[in-house]
PDB file of C-alpha atoms in Angstrom:
ATOM      1  CA  UNK A 456     -56.384   5.620  23.624  1.00 93.00           C
ATOM      2  CA  UNK A 457     -55.849   6.615  27.259  1.00 92.00           C
ATOM      3  CA  UNK A 458     -54.918  10.144  26.183  1.00 87.00           C
ATOM      4  CA  UNK A 459     -58.038  10.396  24.024  1.00 90.00           C
ATOM      5  CA  UNK A 460     -60.295   9.204  26.833  1.00 92.00           C
ATOM      6  CA  UNK A 461     -58.694  11.633  29.313  1.00 90.00           C
ATOM      7  CA  UNK A 462     -59.148  14.463  26.793  1.00 90.00           C
ATOM      8  CA  UNK A 463     -62.823  13.635  26.263  1.00 93.00           C
ATOM      9  CA  UNK A 464     -63.490  13.446  30.016  1.00 92.00           C
ATOM     10  CA  UNK A 465     -61.730  16.763  30.632  1.00 92.00           C
ATOM     11  CA  UNK A 466     -63.438  18.364  27.616  1.00 91.00           C
ATOM     12  CA  UNK A 467     -66.839  17.676  29.142  1.00 91.00           C
ATOM     13  CA  UNK A 468     -65.830  19.641  32.269  1.00 91.00           C
ATOM     14  CA  UNK A 469     -63.985  22.593  30.661  1.00 93.00           C
ATOM     15  CA  UNK A 470     -63.596  22.556  26.882  1.00 92.00           C
ATOM     16  CA  UNK A 471     -61.610  25.781  26.510  1.00 93.00           C
ATOM     17  CA  UNK A 472     -58.988  24.894  29.153  1.00 92.00           C
ATOM     18  CA  UNK A 473     -58.752  21.311  27.909  1.00 92.00           C
ATOM     19  CA  UNK A 474     -57.954  22.412  24.353  1.00 93.00           C
ATOM     20  CA  UNK A 475     -55.475  25.080  25.527  1.00 94.00           C
ATOM     21  CA  UNK A 476     -53.678  22.580  27.779  1.00 92.00           C
ATOM     22  CA  UNK A 477     -53.603  19.974  25.007  1.00 90.00           C
ATOM     23  CA  UNK A 478     -52.081  22.442  22.523  1.00 91.00           C
ATOM     24  CA  UNK A 479     -49.470  23.583  25.074  1.00 92.00           C
ATOM     25  CA  UNK A 480     -48.554  19.961  25.817  1.00 89.00           C
ATOM     26  CA  UNK A 481     -48.184  19.125  22.132  1.00 88.00           C
ATOM     27  CA  UNK A 482     -46.024  22.189  21.451  1.00 87.00           C
ATOM     28  CA  UNK A 483     -43.814  21.391  24.461  1.00 89.00           C
ATOM     29  CA  UNK A 484     -43.297  17.789  23.376  1.00 91.00           C
ATOM     30  CA  UNK A 485     -39.987  16.921  21.649  1.00 89.00           C
ATOM     31  CA  UNK A 486     -42.135  14.977  19.181  1.00 94.00           C
ATOM     32  CA  UNK A 487     -43.456  18.308  17.860  1.00 93.00           C
ATOM     33  CA  UNK A 488     -40.059  19.058  16.293  1.00 94.00           C
ATOM     34  CA  UNK A 489     -39.684  15.502  15.028  1.00 95.00           C
ATOM     35  CA  UNK A 490     -43.083  15.632  13.330  1.00 94.00           C
ATOM     36  CA  UNK A 491     -42.618  18.984  11.576  1.00 94.00           C
ATOM     37  CA  UNK A 492     -38.957  18.419  10.783  1.00 96.00           C
ATOM     38  CA  UNK A 493     -40.035  15.533   8.535  1.00 96.00           C
ATOM     39  CA  UNK A 494     -41.759  17.983   6.188  1.00 96.00           C
ATOM     40  CA  UNK A 495     -38.788  20.341   6.060  1.00 97.00           C
ATOM     41  CA  UNK A 496     -36.296  17.514   5.557  1.00 97.00           C
ATOM     42  CA  UNK A 497     -38.336  16.380   2.553  1.00 96.00           C
ATOM     43  CA  UNK A 498     -38.128  19.915   1.104  1.00 95.00           C
ATOM     44  CA  UNK A 499     -34.329  19.968   1.289  1.00 96.00           C
ATOM     45  CA  UNK A 500     -33.985  16.324   0.022  1.00 94.00           C
ATOM     46  CA  UNK A 501     -32.565  14.937   3.270  1.00 94.00           C
ATOM     47  CA  UNK A 502     -31.256  11.385   3.089  1.00 91.00           C
ATOM     48  CA  UNK A 503     -28.581   9.491   4.946  1.00 89.00           C
ATOM     49  CA  UNK A 504     -27.365   7.913   1.719  1.00 86.00           C
ATOM     50  CA  UNK A 505     -26.168   9.465  -1.546  1.00 84.00           C
ATOM     51  CA  UNK A 506     -28.439   7.655  -3.995  1.00 83.00           C
ATOM     52  CA  UNK A 507     -27.148   6.802  -7.471  1.00 81.00           C
ATOM     53  CA  UNK A 508     -26.029   3.231  -8.228  1.00 76.00           C
ATOM     54  CA  UNK A 509     -23.945   2.666  -5.093  1.00 78.00           C
ATOM     55  CA  UNK A 510     -26.214   4.567  -2.662  1.00 84.00           C
ATOM     56  CA  UNK A 511     -23.323   5.019  -0.249  1.00 79.00           C
ATOM     57  CA  UNK A 512     -23.401   6.381   3.265  1.00 82.00           C
ATOM     58  CA  UNK A 513     -23.759  10.186   3.342  1.00 81.00           C
ATOM     59  CA  UNK A 514     -21.283  10.586   6.178  1.00 78.00           C
ATOM     60  CA  UNK A 515     -22.400  11.992   9.471  1.00 84.00           C
ATOM     61  CA  UNK A 516     -25.347  14.006   8.168  1.00 90.00           C
ATOM     62  CA  UNK A 517     -27.685  13.223  11.083  1.00 92.00           C
ATOM     63  CA  UNK A 518     -26.545  16.317  13.082  1.00 91.00           C
ATOM     64  CA  UNK A 519     -28.302  18.433  10.424  1.00 94.00           C
ATOM     65  CA  UNK A 520     -31.504  16.410  10.937  1.00 95.00           C
ATOM     66  CA  UNK A 521     -31.201  16.960  14.687  1.00 94.00           C
ATOM     67  CA  UNK A 522     -30.560  20.684  14.099  1.00 95.00           C
ATOM     68  CA  UNK A 523     -33.882  20.970  12.244  1.00 97.00           C
ATOM     69  CA  UNK A 524     -35.730  19.149  15.047  1.00 96.00           C
ATOM     70  CA  UNK A 525     -34.171  21.460  17.663  1.00 94.00           C
ATOM     71  CA  UNK A 526     -34.997  24.537  15.572  1.00 95.00           C
ATOM     72  CA  UNK A 527     -38.695  23.595  15.560  1.00 95.00           C
ATOM     73  CA  UNK A 528     -38.713  22.688  19.249  1.00 94.00           C
ATOM     74  CA  UNK A 529     -36.852  25.890  20.209  1.00 93.00           C
ATOM     75  CA  UNK A 530     -39.232  27.980  18.067  1.00 93.00           C
ATOM     76  CA  UNK A 531     -36.378  29.578  16.095  1.00 96.00           C
ATOM     77  CA  UNK A 532     -37.875  32.491  14.092  1.00 97.00           C
ATOM     78  CA  UNK A 533     -38.334  31.582  10.434  1.00 96.00           C
ATOM     79  CA  UNK A 534     -36.197  34.468   9.149  1.00 97.00           C
ATOM     80  CA  UNK A 535     -33.310  33.281  11.345  1.00 97.00           C
ATOM     81  CA  UNK A 536     -33.891  29.674  10.223  1.00 97.00           C
ATOM     82  CA  UNK A 537     -33.641  30.742   6.553  1.00 97.00           C
ATOM     83  CA  UNK A 538     -30.522  32.869   7.114  1.00 97.00           C
ATOM     84  CA  UNK A 539     -28.827  29.998   8.933  1.00 97.00           C
ATOM     85  CA  UNK A 540     -29.569  27.660   6.041  1.00 97.00           C
ATOM     86  CA  UNK A 541     -28.326  29.971   3.315  1.00 95.00           C
ATOM     87  CA  UNK A 542     -25.322  31.570   5.025  1.00 94.00           C
ATOM     88  CA  UNK A 543     -25.044  30.198   8.562  1.00 94.00           C
ATOM     89  CA  UNK A 544     -21.265  29.992   8.327  1.00 91.00           C
ATOM     90  CA  UNK A 545     -21.148  33.781   7.876  1.00 92.00           C
ATOM     91  CA  UNK A 546     -23.540  34.710  10.694  1.00 94.00           C
ATOM     92  CA  UNK A 547     -22.829  35.451  14.313  1.00 93.00           C
ATOM     93  CA  UNK A 548     -23.238  31.937  15.747  1.00 91.00           C
ATOM     94  CA  UNK A 549     -26.349  30.789  17.556  1.00 93.00           C
ATOM     95  CA  UNK A 550     -25.131  28.184  20.014  1.00 90.00           C
ATOM     96  CA  UNK A 551     -27.228  25.188  21.073  1.00 88.00           C
ATOM     97  CA  UNK A 552     -28.693  25.275  24.573  1.00 84.00           C
ATOM     98  CA  UNK A 553     -27.513  21.731  25.265  1.00 79.00           C
ATOM     99  CA  UNK A 554     -24.032  21.024  23.967  1.00 71.00           C
ATOM    100  CA  UNK A 555     -22.980  24.498  22.953  1.00 80.00           C
ATOM    101  CA  UNK A 556     -22.303  23.714  19.282  1.00 86.00           C
ATOM    102  CA  UNK A 557     -22.727  26.271  16.504  1.00 93.00           C
ATOM    103  CA  UNK A 558     -26.269  25.751  15.196  1.00 94.00           C
ATOM    104  CA  UNK A 559     -25.879  28.427  12.510  1.00 94.00           C
ATOM    105  CA  UNK A 560     -23.019  26.661  10.787  1.00 93.00           C
ATOM    106  CA  UNK A 561     -24.682  23.270  11.098  1.00 93.00           C
ATOM    107  CA  UNK A 562     -27.664  24.544   9.095  1.00 96.00           C
ATOM    108  CA  UNK A 563     -25.584  24.944   5.932  1.00 95.00           C
ATOM    109  CA  UNK A 564     -25.224  21.149   5.561  1.00 93.00           C
ATOM    110  CA  UNK A 565     -28.423  21.067   3.468  1.00 95.00           C
ATOM    111  CA  UNK A 566     -26.521  22.534   0.494  1.00 94.00           C
ATOM    112  CA  UNK A 567     -24.735  19.201   0.031  1.00 90.00           C
ATOM    113  CA  UNK A 568     -27.638  16.818   0.430  1.00 91.00           C
ATOM    114  CA  UNK A 569     -29.035  15.023  -2.603  1.00 85.00           C
ATOM    115  CA  UNK A 570     -27.838  12.440  -5.079  1.00 83.00           C
ATOM    116  CA  UNK A 571     -24.108  12.147  -5.668  1.00 85.00           C
ATOM    117  CA  UNK A 572     -22.148  10.086  -8.160  1.00 85.00           C
ATOM    118  CA  UNK A 573     -19.053   8.266  -6.895  1.00 81.00           C
ATOM    119  CA  UNK A 574     -17.032   8.654 -10.118  1.00 85.00           C
ATOM    120  CA  UNK A 575     -18.519  11.002 -12.733  1.00 89.00           C
ATOM    121  CA  UNK A 576     -17.336  10.602 -16.322  1.00 90.00           C
ATOM    122  CA  UNK A 577     -17.688  14.313 -17.072  1.00 94.00           C
ATOM    123  CA  UNK A 578     -16.661  16.232 -13.965  1.00 92.00           C
ATOM    124  CA  UNK A 579     -17.810  19.656 -15.258  1.00 93.00           C
ATOM    125  CA  UNK A 580     -21.228  18.349 -16.302  1.00 94.00           C
ATOM    126  CA  UNK A 581     -21.567  16.670 -12.901  1.00 92.00           C
ATOM    127  CA  UNK A 582     -20.671  19.927 -11.144  1.00 92.00           C
ATOM    128  CA  UNK A 583     -23.308  21.743 -13.242  1.00 94.00           C
ATOM    129  CA  UNK A 584     -25.926  19.161 -12.202  1.00 93.00           C
ATOM    130  CA  UNK A 585     -25.015  19.523  -8.510  1.00 93.00           C
ATOM    131  CA  UNK A 586     -25.279  23.331  -8.641  1.00 95.00           C
ATOM    132  CA  UNK A 587     -28.499  23.149 -10.657  1.00 95.00           C
ATOM    133  CA  UNK A 588     -29.926  20.876  -7.969  1.00 94.00           C
ATOM    134  CA  UNK A 589     -28.847  23.321  -5.246  1.00 95.00           C
ATOM    135  CA  UNK A 590     -30.537  26.203  -7.095  1.00 96.00           C
ATOM    136  CA  UNK A 591     -33.667  24.112  -7.643  1.00 95.00           C
ATOM    137  CA  UNK A 592     -33.957  23.260  -3.949  1.00 96.00           C
ATOM    138  CA  UNK A 593     -33.144  26.850  -2.930  1.00 95.00           C
ATOM    139  CA  UNK A 594     -36.011  28.095  -5.105  1.00 94.00           C
ATOM    140  CA  UNK A 595     -38.557  25.482  -4.094  1.00 94.00           C
ATOM    141  CA  UNK A 596     -37.795  25.361  -0.353  1.00 95.00           C
ATOM    142  CA  UNK A 597     -37.259  29.066   0.329  1.00 95.00           C
ATOM    143  CA  UNK A 598     -39.210  30.839  -2.408  1.00 92.00           C
ATOM    144  CA  UNK A 599     -41.838  28.312  -3.433  1.00 91.00           C
ATOM    145  CA  UNK A 600     -40.722  28.737  -7.051  1.00 91.00           C
ATOM    146  CA  UNK A 601     -39.119  26.571  -9.703  1.00 88.00           C
ATOM    147  CA  UNK A 602     -36.271  28.953 -10.532  1.00 90.00           C
ATOM    148  CA  UNK A 603     -34.016  26.208 -11.921  1.00 89.00           C
ATOM    149  CA  UNK A 604     -35.812  26.302 -15.279  1.00 89.00           C
ATOM    150  CA  UNK A 605     -34.119  29.692 -15.843  1.00 94.00           C
ATOM    151  CA  UNK A 606     -31.034  27.602 -16.589  1.00 93.00           C
ATOM    152  CA  UNK A 607     -32.290  27.412 -20.172  1.00 93.00           C
ATOM    153  CA  UNK A 608     -34.700  30.340 -20.634  1.00 94.00           C
ATOM    154  CA  UNK A 609     -36.071  33.437 -18.937  1.00 94.00           C
ATOM    155  CA  UNK A 610     -39.169  32.713 -16.878  1.00 87.00           C
ATOM    156  CA  UNK A 611     -42.276  33.405 -18.877  1.00 83.00           C
ATOM    157  CA  UNK A 612     -44.308  34.914 -16.037  1.00 83.00           C
ATOM    158  CA  UNK A 613     -41.918  35.434 -13.102  1.00 84.00           C
ATOM    159  CA  UNK A 614     -39.160  38.023 -13.144  1.00 88.00           C
ATOM    160  CA  UNK A 615     -36.350  35.468 -13.196  1.00 91.00           C
ATOM    161  CA  UNK A 616     -33.927  35.619 -16.077  1.00 94.00           C
ATOM    162  CA  UNK A 617     -31.140  33.310 -17.194  1.00 95.00           C
ATOM    163  CA  UNK A 618     -28.850  36.180 -16.163  1.00 96.00           C
ATOM    164  CA  UNK A 619     -30.174  35.898 -12.593  1.00 94.00           C
ATOM    165  CA  UNK A 620     -29.810  32.120 -12.704  1.00 95.00           C
ATOM    166  CA  UNK A 621     -26.167  32.238 -13.760  1.00 96.00           C
ATOM    167  CA  UNK A 622     -25.372  35.004 -11.263  1.00 96.00           C
ATOM    168  CA  UNK A 623     -26.690  32.673  -8.541  1.00 95.00           C
ATOM    169  CA  UNK A 624     -24.859  29.774 -10.189  1.00 96.00           C
ATOM    170  CA  UNK A 625     -21.599  31.733 -10.015  1.00 96.00           C
ATOM    171  CA  UNK A 626     -22.112  32.535  -6.342  1.00 94.00           C
ATOM    172  CA  UNK A 627     -22.866  28.918  -5.408  1.00 94.00           C
ATOM    173  CA  UNK A 628     -20.128  27.580  -7.687  1.00 93.00           C
ATOM    174  CA  UNK A 629     -17.531  29.747  -5.972  1.00 92.00           C
ATOM    175  CA  UNK A 630     -18.084  27.846  -2.726  1.00 86.00           C
ATOM    176  CA  UNK A 631     -17.122  24.297  -1.978  1.00 83.00           C
ATOM    177  CA  UNK A 632     -17.924  21.476   0.393  1.00 82.00           C
ATOM    178  CA  UNK A 633     -15.757  21.293   3.485  1.00 82.00           C
ATOM    179  CA  UNK A 634     -15.990  19.761   6.920  1.00 80.00           C
ATOM    180  CA  UNK A 635     -15.984  22.510   9.510  1.00 79.00           C
ATOM    181  CA  UNK A 636     -16.005  22.408  13.268  1.00 81.00           C
ATOM    182  CA  UNK A 637     -19.285  23.319  14.915  1.00 85.00           C
ATOM    183  CA  UNK A 638     -17.953  23.082  18.457  1.00 83.00           C
ATOM    184  CA  UNK A 639     -19.016  25.821  20.808  1.00 78.00           C
ATOM    185  CA  UNK A 640     -16.963  28.346  22.785  1.00 78.00           C
ATOM    186  CA  UNK A 641     -16.170  25.911  25.612  1.00 79.00           C
ATOM    187  CA  UNK A 642     -14.551  23.379  23.284  1.00 77.00           C
ATOM    188  CA  UNK A 643     -12.624  26.117  21.462  1.00 78.00           C
ATOM    189  CA  UNK A 644     -11.503  27.529  24.826  1.00 83.00           C
ATOM    190  CA  UNK A 645     -10.033  24.106  25.705  1.00 85.00           C
ATOM    191  CA  UNK A 646      -8.198  23.930  22.376  1.00 84.00           C
ATOM    192  CA  UNK A 647      -6.991  27.507  22.705  1.00 88.00           C
ATOM    193  CA  UNK A 648      -5.653  26.836  26.193  1.00 91.00           C
ATOM    194  CA  UNK A 649      -3.909  23.680  24.969  1.00 92.00           C
ATOM    195  CA  UNK A 650      -2.262  25.611  22.143  1.00 93.00           C
ATOM    196  CA  UNK A 651      -1.244  28.410  24.497  1.00 94.00           C
ATOM    197  CA  UNK A 652       0.346  25.850  26.846  1.00 94.00           C
ATOM    198  CA  UNK A 653       2.248  24.264  23.950  1.00 94.00           C
ATOM    199  CA  UNK A 654       3.391  27.659  22.756  1.00 95.00           C
ATOM    200  CA  UNK A 655       4.646  28.445  26.252  1.00 94.00           C
ATOM    201  CA  UNK A 656       6.654  25.205  26.329  1.00 94.00           C
ATOM    202  CA  UNK A 657       8.159  25.937  22.917  1.00 95.00           C
TER     203      UNK A 657
END
C-alpha cells in the first residue's frame, strides 16, 4: 500500500520518470526472476518430488530452480538459455557471478524432471515413456509444438514425421542421467592442486 501511495504521489509530479523508475526498480529486484521463473518451471514440469505412488524426494533439484531465477535476473539471452538447457554440458561454461559454478551444465537438469516410477514392471516400456515425456516437453517448451504425437503418426499439418521423432528419440536415448560436478574453476583448481601434491608425494 505504501508503495502504491508513493507511486501515485510521484506520478502526479512527473508521470514519465515515475513509470521509468518503477520499471527499473522492478527489473532490478531479485523477485523479478522469482516471478518469471515460476512460468518457465511450469513449462519444464519442475517439482521437488517424483510423483507416482510414492512421490519421493527428487534429490537436490533446487539448484536448477535457482539457476532459472538467476538466468532471468541476469538477463541471460534467450538463445543462450535454450542452448544451455538442451546441451549445456557440451558448451563452453558460463560461470555464475556469485559462487563460480557452471551454470551451463546446471541447466541440463530439466531433462530428468517429471514423474518417475520407483520399480517399473516393464523397464523398456518405462524408458520409452520417460523419453517420450522428454520429447513432449522439448517440443512444448522450446518449439511451442506437440511433437510427441509423431510417436505414432506423421503430423498432419506440421512437417514432423515419425522418422524425425525416432531420430530424436535415438539421440535422447543414447544419453543417460548422471550426477556431474558444476563447481567452478576455483574449486577445480583446489582439487587439481591437491592431486598434484599427492602425485608429488607418491
